[in-house]
mmCIF file of C-alpha atoms and ligand atoms in Angstrom:
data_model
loop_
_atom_site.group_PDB
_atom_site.id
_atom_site.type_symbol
_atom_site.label_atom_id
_atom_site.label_comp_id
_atom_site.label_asym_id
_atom_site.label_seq_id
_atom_site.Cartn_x
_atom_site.Cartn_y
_atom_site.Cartn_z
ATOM 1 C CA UNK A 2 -11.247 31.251 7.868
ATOM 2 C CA UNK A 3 -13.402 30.520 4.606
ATOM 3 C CA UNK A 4 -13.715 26.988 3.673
ATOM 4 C CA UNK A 5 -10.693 25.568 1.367
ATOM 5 C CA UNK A 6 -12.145 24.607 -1.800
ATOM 6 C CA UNK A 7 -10.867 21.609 -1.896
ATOM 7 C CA UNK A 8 -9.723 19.306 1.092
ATOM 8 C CA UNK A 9 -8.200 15.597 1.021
ATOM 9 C CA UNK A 10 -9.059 14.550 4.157
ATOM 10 C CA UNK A 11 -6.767 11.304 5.958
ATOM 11 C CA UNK A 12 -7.412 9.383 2.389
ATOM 12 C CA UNK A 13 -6.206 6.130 1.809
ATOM 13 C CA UNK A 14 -6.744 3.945 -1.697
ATOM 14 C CA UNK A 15 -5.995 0.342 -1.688
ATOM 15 C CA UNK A 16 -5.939 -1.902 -4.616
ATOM 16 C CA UNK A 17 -6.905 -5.733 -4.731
ATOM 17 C CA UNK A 18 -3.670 -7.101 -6.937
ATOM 18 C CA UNK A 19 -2.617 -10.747 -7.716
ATOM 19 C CA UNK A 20 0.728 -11.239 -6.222
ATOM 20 C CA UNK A 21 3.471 -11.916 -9.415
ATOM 21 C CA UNK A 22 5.076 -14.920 -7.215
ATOM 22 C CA UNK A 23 2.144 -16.309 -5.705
ATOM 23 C CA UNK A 24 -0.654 -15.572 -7.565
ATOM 24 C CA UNK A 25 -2.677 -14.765 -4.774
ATOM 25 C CA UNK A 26 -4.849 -11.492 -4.426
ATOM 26 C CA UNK A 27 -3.424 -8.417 -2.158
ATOM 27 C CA UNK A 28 -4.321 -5.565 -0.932
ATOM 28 C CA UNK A 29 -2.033 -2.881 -2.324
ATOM 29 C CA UNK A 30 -1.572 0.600 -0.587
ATOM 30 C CA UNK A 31 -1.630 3.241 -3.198
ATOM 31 C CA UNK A 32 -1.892 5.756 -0.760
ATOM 32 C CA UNK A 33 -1.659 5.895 2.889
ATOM 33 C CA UNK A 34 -3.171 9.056 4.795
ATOM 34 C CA UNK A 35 -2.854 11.888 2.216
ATOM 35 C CA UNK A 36 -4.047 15.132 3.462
ATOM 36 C CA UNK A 37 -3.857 18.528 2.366
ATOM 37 C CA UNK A 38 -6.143 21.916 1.472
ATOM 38 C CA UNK A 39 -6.164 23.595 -1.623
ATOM 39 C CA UNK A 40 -7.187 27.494 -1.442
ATOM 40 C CA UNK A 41 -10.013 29.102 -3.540
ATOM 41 C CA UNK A 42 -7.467 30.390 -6.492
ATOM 42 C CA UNK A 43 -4.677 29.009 -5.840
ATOM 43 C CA UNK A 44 -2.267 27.462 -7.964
ATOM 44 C CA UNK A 45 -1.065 23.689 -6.488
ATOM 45 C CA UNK A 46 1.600 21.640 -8.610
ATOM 46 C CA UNK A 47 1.849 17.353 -6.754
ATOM 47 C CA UNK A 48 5.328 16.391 -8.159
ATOM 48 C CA UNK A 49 6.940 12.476 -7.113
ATOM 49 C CA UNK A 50 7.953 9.735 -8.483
ATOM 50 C CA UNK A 51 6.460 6.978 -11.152
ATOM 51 C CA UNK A 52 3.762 4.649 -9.076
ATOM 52 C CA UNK A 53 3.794 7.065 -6.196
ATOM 53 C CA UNK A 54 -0.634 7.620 -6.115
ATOM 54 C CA UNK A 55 -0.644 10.907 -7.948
ATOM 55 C CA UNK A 56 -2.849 10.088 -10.878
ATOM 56 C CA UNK A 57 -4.756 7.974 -8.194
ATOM 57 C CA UNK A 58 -5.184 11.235 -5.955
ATOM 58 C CA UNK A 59 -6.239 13.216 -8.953
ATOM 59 C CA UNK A 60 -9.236 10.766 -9.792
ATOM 60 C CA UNK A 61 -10.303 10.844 -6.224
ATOM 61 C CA UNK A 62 -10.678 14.605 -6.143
ATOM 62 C CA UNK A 63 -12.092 14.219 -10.000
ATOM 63 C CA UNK A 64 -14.935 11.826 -8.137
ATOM 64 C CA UNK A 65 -13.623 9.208 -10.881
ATOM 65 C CA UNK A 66 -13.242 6.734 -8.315
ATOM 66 C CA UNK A 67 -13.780 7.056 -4.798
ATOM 67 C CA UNK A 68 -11.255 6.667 -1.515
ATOM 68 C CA UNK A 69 -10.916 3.269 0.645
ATOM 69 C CA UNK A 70 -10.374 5.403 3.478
ATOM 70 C CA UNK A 71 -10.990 8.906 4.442
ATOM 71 C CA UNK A 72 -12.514 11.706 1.819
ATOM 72 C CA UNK A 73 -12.249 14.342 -0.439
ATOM 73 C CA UNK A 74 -14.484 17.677 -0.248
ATOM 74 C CA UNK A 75 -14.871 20.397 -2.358
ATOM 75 C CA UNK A 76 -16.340 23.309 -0.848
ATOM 76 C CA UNK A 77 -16.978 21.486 2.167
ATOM 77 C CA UNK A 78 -19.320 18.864 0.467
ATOM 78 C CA UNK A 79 -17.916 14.957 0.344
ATOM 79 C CA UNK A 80 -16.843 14.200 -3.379
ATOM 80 C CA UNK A 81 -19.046 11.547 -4.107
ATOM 81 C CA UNK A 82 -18.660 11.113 -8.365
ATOM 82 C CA UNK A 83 -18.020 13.079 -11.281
ATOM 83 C CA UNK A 84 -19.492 17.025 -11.690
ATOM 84 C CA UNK A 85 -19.283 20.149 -13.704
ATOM 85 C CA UNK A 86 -17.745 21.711 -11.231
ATOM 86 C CA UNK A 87 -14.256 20.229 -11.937
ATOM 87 C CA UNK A 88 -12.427 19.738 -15.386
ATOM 88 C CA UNK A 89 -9.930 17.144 -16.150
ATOM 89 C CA UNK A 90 -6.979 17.358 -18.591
ATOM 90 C CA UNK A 91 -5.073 13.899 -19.086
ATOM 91 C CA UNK A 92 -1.448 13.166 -20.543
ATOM 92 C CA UNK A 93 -3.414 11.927 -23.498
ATOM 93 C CA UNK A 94 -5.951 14.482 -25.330
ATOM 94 C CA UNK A 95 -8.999 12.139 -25.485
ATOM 95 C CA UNK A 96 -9.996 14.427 -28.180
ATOM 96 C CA UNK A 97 -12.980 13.170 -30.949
ATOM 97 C CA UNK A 98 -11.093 13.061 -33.590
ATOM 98 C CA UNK A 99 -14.024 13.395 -36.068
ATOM 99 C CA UNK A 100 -14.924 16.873 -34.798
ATOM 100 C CA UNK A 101 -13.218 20.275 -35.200
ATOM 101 C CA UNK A 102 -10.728 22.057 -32.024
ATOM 102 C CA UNK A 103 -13.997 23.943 -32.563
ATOM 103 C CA UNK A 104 -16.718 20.800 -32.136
ATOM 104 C CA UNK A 105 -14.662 19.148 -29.516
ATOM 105 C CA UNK A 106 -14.798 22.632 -27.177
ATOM 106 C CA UNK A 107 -18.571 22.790 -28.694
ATOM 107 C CA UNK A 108 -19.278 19.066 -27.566
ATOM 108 C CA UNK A 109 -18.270 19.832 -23.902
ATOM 109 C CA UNK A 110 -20.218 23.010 -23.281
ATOM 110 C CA UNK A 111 -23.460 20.560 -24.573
ATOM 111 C CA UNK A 112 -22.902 18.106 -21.603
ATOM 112 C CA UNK A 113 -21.620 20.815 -19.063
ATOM 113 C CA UNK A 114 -23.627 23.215 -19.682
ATOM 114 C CA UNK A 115 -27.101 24.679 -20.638
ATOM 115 C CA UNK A 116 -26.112 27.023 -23.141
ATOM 116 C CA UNK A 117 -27.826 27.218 -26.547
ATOM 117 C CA UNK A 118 -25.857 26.320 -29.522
ATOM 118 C CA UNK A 119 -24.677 29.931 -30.622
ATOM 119 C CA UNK A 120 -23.783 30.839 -27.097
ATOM 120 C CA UNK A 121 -21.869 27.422 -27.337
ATOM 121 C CA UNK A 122 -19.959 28.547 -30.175
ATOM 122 C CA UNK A 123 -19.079 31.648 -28.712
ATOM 123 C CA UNK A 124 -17.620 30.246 -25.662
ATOM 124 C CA UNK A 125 -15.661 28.004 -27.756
ATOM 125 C CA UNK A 126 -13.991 30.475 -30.020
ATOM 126 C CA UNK A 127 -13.519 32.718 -26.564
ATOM 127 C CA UNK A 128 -11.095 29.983 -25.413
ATOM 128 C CA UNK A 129 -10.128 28.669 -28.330
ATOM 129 C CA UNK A 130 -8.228 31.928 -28.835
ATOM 130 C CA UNK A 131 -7.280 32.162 -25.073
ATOM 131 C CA UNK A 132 -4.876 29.120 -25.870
ATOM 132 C CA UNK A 133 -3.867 30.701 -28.689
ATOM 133 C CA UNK A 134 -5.205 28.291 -31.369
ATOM 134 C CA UNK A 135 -7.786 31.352 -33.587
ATOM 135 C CA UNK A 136 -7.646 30.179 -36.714
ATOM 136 C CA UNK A 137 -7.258 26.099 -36.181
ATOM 137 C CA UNK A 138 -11.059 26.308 -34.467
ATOM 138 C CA UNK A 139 -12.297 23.702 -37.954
ATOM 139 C CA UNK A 140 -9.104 21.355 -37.926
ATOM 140 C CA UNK A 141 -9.246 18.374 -36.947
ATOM 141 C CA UNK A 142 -7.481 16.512 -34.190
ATOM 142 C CA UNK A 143 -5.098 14.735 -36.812
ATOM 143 C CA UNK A 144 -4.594 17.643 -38.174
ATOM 144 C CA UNK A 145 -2.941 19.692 -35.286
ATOM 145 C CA UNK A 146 0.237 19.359 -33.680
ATOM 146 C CA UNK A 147 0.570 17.578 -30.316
ATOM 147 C CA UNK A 148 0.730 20.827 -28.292
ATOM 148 C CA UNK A 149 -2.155 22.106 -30.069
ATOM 149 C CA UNK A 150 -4.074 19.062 -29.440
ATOM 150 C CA UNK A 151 -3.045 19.895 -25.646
ATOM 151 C CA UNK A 152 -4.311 23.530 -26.079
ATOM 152 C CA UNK A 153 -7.613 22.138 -27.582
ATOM 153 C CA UNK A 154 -8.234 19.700 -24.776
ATOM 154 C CA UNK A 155 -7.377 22.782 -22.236
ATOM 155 C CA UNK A 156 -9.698 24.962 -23.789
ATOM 156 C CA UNK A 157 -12.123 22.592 -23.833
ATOM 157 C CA UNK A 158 -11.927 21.817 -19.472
ATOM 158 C CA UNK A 159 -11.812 26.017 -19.185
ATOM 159 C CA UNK A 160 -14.807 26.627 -21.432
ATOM 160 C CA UNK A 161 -16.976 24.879 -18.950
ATOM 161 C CA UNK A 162 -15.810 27.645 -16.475
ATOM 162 C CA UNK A 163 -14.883 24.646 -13.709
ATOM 163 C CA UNK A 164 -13.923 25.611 -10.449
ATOM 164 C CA UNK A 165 -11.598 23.261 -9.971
ATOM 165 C CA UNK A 166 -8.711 22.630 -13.384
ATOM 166 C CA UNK A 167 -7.249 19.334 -12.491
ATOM 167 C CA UNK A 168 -4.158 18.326 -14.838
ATOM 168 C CA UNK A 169 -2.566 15.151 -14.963
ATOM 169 C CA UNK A 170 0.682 15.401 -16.465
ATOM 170 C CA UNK A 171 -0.914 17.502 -19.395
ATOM 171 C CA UNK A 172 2.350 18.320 -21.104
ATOM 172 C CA UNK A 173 4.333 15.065 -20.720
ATOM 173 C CA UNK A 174 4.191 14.102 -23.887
ATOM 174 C CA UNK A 175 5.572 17.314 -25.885
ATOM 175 C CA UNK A 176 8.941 18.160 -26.496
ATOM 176 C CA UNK A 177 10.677 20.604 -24.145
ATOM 177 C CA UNK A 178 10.097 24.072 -25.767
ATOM 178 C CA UNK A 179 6.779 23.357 -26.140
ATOM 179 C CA UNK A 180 6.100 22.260 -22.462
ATOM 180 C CA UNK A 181 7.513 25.834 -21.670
ATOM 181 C CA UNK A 182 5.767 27.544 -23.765
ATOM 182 C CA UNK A 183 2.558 26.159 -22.930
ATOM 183 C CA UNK A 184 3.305 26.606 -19.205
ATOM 184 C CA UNK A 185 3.772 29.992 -19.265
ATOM 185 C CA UNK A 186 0.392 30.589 -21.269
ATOM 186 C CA UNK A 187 -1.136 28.563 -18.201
ATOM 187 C CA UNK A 188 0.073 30.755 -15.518
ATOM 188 C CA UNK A 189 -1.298 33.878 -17.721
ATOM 189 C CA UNK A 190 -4.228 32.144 -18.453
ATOM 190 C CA UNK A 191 -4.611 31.663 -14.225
ATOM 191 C CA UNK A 192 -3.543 34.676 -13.172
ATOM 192 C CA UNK A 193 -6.779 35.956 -15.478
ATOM 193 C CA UNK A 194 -9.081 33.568 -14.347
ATOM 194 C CA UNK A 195 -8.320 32.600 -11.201
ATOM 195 C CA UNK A 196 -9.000 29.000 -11.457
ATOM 196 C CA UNK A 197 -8.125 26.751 -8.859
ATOM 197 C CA UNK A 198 -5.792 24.478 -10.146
ATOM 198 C CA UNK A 199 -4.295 20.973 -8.990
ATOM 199 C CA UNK A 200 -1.269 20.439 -11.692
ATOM 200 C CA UNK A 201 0.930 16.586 -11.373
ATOM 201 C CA UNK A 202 3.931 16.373 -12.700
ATOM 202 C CA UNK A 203 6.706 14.280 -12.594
ATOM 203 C CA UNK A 204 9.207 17.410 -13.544
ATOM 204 C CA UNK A 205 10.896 19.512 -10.615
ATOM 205 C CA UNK A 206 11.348 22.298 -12.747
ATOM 206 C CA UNK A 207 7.819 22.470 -13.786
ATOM 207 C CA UNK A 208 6.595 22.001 -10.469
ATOM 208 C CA UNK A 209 8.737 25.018 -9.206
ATOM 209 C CA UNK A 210 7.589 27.012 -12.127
ATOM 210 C CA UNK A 211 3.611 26.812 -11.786
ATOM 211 C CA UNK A 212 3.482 26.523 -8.609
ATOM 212 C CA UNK A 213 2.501 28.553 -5.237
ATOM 213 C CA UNK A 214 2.773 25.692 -3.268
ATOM 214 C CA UNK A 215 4.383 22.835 -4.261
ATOM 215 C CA UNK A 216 3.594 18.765 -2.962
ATOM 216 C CA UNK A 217 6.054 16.450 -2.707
ATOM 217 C CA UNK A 218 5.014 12.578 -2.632
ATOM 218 C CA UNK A 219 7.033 9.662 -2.021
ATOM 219 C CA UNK A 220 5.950 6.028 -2.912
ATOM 220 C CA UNK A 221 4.851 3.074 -1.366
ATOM 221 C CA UNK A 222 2.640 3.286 0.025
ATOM 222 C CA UNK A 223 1.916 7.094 -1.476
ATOM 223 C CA UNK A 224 2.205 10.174 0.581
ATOM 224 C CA UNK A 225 2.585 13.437 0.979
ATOM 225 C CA UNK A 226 5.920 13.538 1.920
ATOM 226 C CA UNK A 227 6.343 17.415 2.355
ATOM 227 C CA UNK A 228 4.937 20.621 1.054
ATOM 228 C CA UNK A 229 6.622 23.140 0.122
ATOM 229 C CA UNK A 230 5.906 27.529 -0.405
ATOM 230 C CA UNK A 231 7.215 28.608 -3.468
ATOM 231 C CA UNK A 232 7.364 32.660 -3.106
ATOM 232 C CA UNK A 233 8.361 34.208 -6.285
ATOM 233 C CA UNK A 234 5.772 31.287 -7.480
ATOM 234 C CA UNK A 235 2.930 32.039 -10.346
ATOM 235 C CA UNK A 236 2.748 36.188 -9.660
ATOM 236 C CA UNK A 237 5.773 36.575 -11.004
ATOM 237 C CA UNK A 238 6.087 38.278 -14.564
ATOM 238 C CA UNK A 239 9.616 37.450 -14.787
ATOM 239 C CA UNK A 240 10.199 35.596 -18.091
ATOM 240 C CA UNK A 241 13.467 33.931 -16.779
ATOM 241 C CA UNK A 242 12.707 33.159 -13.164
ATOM 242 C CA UNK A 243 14.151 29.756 -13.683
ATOM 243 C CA UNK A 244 17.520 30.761 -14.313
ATOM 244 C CA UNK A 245 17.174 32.492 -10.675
ATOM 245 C CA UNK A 246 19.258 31.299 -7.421
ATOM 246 C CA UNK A 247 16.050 31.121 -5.872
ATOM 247 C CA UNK A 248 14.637 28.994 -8.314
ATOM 248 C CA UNK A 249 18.064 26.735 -8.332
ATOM 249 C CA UNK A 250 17.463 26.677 -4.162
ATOM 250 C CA UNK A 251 13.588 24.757 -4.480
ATOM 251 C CA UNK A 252 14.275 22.995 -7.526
ATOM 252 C CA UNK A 253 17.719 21.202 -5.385
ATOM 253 C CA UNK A 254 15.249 21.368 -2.082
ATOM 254 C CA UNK A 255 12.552 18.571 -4.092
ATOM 255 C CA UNK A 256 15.347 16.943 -5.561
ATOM 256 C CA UNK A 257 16.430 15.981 -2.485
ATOM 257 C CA UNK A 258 13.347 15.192 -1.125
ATOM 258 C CA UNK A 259 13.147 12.836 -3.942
ATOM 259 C CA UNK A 260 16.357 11.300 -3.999
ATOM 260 C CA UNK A 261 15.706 10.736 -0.525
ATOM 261 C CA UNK A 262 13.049 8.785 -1.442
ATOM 262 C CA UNK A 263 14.657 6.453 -4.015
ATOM 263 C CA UNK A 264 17.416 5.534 -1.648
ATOM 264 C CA UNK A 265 15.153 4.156 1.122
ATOM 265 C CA UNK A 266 13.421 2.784 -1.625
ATOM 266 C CA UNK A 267 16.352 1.077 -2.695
ATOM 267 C CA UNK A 268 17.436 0.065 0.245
ATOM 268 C CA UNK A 269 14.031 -1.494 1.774
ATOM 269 C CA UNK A 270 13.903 -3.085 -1.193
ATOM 270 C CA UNK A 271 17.632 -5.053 -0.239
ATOM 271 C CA UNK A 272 16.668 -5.585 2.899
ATOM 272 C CA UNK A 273 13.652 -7.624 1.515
ATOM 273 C CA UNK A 274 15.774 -9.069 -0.454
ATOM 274 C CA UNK A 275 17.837 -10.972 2.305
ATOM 275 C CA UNK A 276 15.530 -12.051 4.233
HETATM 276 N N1 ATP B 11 -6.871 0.224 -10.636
HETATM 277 C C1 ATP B 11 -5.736 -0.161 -10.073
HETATM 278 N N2 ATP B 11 -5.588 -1.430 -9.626
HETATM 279 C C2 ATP B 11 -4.429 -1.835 -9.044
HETATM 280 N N3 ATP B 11 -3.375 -1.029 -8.845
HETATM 281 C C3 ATP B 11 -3.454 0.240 -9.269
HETATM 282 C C4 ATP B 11 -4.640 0.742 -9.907
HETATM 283 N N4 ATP B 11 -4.422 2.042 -10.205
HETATM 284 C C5 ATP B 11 -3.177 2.325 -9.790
HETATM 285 N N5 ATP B 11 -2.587 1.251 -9.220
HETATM 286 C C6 ATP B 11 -1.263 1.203 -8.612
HETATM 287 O O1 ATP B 11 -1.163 2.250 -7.688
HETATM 288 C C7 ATP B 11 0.108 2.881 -7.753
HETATM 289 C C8 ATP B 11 -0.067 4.360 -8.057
HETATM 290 O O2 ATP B 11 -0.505 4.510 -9.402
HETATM 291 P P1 ATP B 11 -0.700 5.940 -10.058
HETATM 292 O O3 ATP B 11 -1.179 5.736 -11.423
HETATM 293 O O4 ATP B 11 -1.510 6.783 -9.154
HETATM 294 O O5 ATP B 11 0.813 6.467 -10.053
HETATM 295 P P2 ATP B 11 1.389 7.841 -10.616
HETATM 296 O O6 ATP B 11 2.083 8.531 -9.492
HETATM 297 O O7 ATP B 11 0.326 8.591 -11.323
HETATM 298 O O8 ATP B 11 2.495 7.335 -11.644
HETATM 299 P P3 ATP B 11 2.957 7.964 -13.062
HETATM 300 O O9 ATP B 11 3.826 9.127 -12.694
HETATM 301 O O10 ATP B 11 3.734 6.859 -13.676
HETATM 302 O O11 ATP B 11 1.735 8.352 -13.823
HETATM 303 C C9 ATP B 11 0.894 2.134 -8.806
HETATM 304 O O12 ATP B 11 1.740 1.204 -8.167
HETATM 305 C C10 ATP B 11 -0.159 1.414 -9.628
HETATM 306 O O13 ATP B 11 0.319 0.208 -10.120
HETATM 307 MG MG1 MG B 12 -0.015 9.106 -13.333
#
């Protein structure tokens, strides 16, 4: 077997905090033994609750930060910081907001790659129009829409032709019918390029939706709780494969993984209570 392209390998993060009550530092288990493989080209959504590690998990493959315990390693080397060969898109667009969709995109390729400056420009009207935003390339940040501000900030992470897309809740913050729209432009947009992608998400449905394979995590401390094979997944071409049964059938599967969750939660949380 080939080596996964990206493996999280027994990794634990723990947190100094200062205890609310007594004001004393803590170690804090973000998360506790996460493992899984990701597959050259393959399409992996992490859904789970609020506080569960997910955004923590993402910067340790990113090489943002690095594990407490255990490691991450993309094609078979140890993460050990930061590298062109993985792009980031956050919940927030940390776009400039003095340059162009066009200068943002632009502005990447100078740091990411070695391209001269009309090759640059290329590349970023190539993807500009992949997300669909040809004729925005010289507005501004302020003056595009919050999905298009997402598209830009996409663009931008798939102009530098990573290996590895990792998304952090990218499309939280729009409003429904733009989530789905820009969802199904991402599975078109993989299914052409064949990026590896690692997608959070705190939505079932859109974790159903995108994703081959699907991770469920539970918090405190943060695992992975169960993962799960979705087979109509991201081949399909069928516009309305979420009003299937099958979809119906994984989408009540996670929520009941997850409502699992929040009960024991709940209920440690009592039993702390009482004693
Ligand atoms: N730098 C830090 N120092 C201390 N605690 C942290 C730090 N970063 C994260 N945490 C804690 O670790 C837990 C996991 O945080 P994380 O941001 O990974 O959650 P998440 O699953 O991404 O949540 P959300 O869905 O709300 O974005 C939380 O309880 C959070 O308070
Ligand atoms: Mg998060």
């Amino acid at each position: 077997m080939s080596t996964p392209k990206i493996e999280i390998d027994r990794v634990g993060q723990t947190f100094r905090v200062r205890s609310q009550e007594t004001g004393r530092e803590q170690d804090f288990v973000a998360l506790d033994n996460v493992s899984t493989t990701v597959r050259a080209g393959e399409f992996l959504t992490i859904v789970g609750p609020s506080g569960c590690g997910k955004s923590t998990l993402l910067d340790l493959i990113s090489g943002l930060t690095t594990p407490t315990s255990g490691e991450v390693r993309i094609n078979g080397r140890r993460v050990e910081g930061p590298g062109t060969d993985r792009g980031v898109v956050f919940q927030q667009y940390a776009l400039l907001p003095w340059r162009t969709a066009l200068g943002n995109v632009e502005f990447a390729l100078e740091s990411a790659t070695d391209l001269g400056r009309k090759e640059r420009r290329a590349r970023a009207r190539d993807y500009l129009q992949l997300v669909g935003l040809e004729g925005f390339e010289n507005r501004r940040p302020g003056e595009l829409s919050g999905g298009m501000k997402q598209r830009v900030a996409i663009a931008r992470s798939l102009a530098c032709e990573p290996e590895v897309l990792l998304m952090d809740e990218p499309f939280g913050a729009l409003d429904a019918q733009t989530r789905e729209s820009l969802q199904e432009e991402l599975l078109q947009i993989w299914r052409r390029t064949r990026t590896t992608i690692v997608f959070i998400t705190h939505g079932i449905d859109e974790a159903v939706y995108l994703g081959q394979r699907v991770a469920v995590m539970s918090a405190h401390p943060g695992r992975i709780r169960e993962e799960l094979a979705i087979p109509f997944s991201a081949e399909s071409d069928d516009d309305d494969v979420r009003a299937t049964a099958e979809f119906a059938h994984y989408r009540h599967q996670i929520w009941t993984l997850l409502r699992h969750d929040q009960q024991a939660a709940a209920d440690r949380a009592e039993e702390a209570a009482h004693v």
